Short mmCIF file of C-alpha atoms in Angstrom, two decimals:
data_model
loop_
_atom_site.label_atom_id
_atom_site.label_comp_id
_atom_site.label_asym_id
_atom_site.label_seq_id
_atom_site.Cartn_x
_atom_site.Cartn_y
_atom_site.Cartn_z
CA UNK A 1 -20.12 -21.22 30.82
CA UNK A 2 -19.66 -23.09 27.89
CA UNK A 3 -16.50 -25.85 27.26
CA UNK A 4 -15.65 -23.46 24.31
CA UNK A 5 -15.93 -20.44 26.53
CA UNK A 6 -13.53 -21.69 29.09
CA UNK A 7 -11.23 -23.25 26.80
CA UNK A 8 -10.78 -19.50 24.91
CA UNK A 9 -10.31 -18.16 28.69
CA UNK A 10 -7.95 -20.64 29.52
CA UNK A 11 -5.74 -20.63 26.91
CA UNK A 12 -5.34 -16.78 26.54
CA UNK A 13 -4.76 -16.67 29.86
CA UNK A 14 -2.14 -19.41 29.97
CA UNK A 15 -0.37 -18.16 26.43
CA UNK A 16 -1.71 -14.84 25.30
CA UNK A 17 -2.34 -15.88 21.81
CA UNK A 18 -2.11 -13.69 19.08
CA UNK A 19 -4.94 -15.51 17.22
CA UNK A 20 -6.87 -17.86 18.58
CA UNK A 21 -9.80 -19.89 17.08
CA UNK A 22 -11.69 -22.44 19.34
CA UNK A 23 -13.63 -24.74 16.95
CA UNK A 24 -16.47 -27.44 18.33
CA UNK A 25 -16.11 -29.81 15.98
CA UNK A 26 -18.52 -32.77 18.20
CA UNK A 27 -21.10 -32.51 15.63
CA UNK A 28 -18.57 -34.10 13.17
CA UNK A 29 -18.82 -37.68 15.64
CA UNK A 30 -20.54 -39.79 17.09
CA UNK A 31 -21.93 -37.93 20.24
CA UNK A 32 -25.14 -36.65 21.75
CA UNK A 33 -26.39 -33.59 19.66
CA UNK A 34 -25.20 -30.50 21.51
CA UNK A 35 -21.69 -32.08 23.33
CA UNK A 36 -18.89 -30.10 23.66
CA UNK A 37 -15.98 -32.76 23.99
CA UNK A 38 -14.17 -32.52 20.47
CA UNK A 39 -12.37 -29.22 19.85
CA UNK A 40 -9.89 -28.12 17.47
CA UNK A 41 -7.63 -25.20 18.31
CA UNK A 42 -5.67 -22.62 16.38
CA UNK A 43 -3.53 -20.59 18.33
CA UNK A 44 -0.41 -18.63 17.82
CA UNK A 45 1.59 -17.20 20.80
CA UNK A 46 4.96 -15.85 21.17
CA UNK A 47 5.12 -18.34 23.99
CA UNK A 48 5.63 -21.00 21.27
CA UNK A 49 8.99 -19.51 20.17
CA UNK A 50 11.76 -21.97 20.23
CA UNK A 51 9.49 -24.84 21.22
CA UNK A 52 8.92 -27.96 19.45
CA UNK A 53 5.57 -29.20 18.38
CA UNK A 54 5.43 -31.63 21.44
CA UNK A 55 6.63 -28.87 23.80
CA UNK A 56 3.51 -26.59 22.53
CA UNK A 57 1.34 -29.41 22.41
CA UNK A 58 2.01 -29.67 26.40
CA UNK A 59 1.35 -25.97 26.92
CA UNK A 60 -1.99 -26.26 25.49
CA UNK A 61 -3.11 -29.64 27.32
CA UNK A 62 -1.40 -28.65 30.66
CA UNK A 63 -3.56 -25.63 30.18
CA UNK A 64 -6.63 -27.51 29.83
CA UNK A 65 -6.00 -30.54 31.95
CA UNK A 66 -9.19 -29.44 33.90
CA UNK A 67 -11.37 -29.76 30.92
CA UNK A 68 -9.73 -32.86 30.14
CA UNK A 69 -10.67 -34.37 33.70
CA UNK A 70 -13.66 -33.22 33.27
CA UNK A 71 -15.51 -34.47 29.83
CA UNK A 72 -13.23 -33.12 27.18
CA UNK A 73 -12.51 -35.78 24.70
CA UNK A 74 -10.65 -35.08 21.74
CA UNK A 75 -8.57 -32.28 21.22
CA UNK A 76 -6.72 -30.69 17.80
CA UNK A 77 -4.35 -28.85 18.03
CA UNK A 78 -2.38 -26.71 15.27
CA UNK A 79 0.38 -23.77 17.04
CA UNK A 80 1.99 -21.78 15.25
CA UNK A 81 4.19 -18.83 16.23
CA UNK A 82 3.68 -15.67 14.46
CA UNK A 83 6.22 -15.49 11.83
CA UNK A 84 4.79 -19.22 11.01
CA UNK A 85 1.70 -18.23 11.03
CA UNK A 86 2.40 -15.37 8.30
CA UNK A 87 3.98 -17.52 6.60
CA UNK A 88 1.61 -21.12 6.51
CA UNK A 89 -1.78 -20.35 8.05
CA UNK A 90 -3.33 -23.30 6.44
CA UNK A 91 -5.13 -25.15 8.71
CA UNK A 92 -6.29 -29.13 7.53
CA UNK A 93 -9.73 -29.91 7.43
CA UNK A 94 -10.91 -32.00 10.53
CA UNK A 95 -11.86 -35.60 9.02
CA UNK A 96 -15.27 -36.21 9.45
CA UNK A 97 -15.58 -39.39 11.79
CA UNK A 98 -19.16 -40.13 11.34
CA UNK A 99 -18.31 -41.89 7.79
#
């Protein structure tokens, strides 16, 4: 299974997401061609409500901490609950890091 597989299981299983985009963004650095260990993540949940954007930030890398141990690099992360998410679904670009 792929690091962008398990991350998608892991995370709806962990936070039931609403939306959920899993994004390999390795090609964008300076890693072997075909790595999966930069990701950025979109996710809304209900389980965000009344959290703060460090508080959701741990729900998504406690969820992953496996992944982390295990090759997973970089991580971005943009929550949102789902009245936010109506409301500003802009996502930033990911810089690209190989110049």
């Amino acid at each position: 299974m792929s690091v962008e597989q398990l991350i998608t299981e892991k995370l709806t299983a962990a936070l039931s997401p609403s939306h959920l985009e899993v994004i390999n963004e390795s090609d964008n650095h300076h890693v072997p061609p075909n790595s999966e260990s930069h990701f950025k993540v979109i996710i809304t949940s209900a389980a965000f409500e009344g959290k703060r954007l460090l508080g959701r930030h741990r729900s998504v890398n406690e969820a992953l901490a496996d992944e982390f141990a295990n090759g997973l690099h970089a991580l971005s992360i943009h929550t949102f609950t789902a009245e936010e998410w109506l409301v500003e679904s802009n996502v930033p670009d990911s810089p690209n890091c190989k110049g």
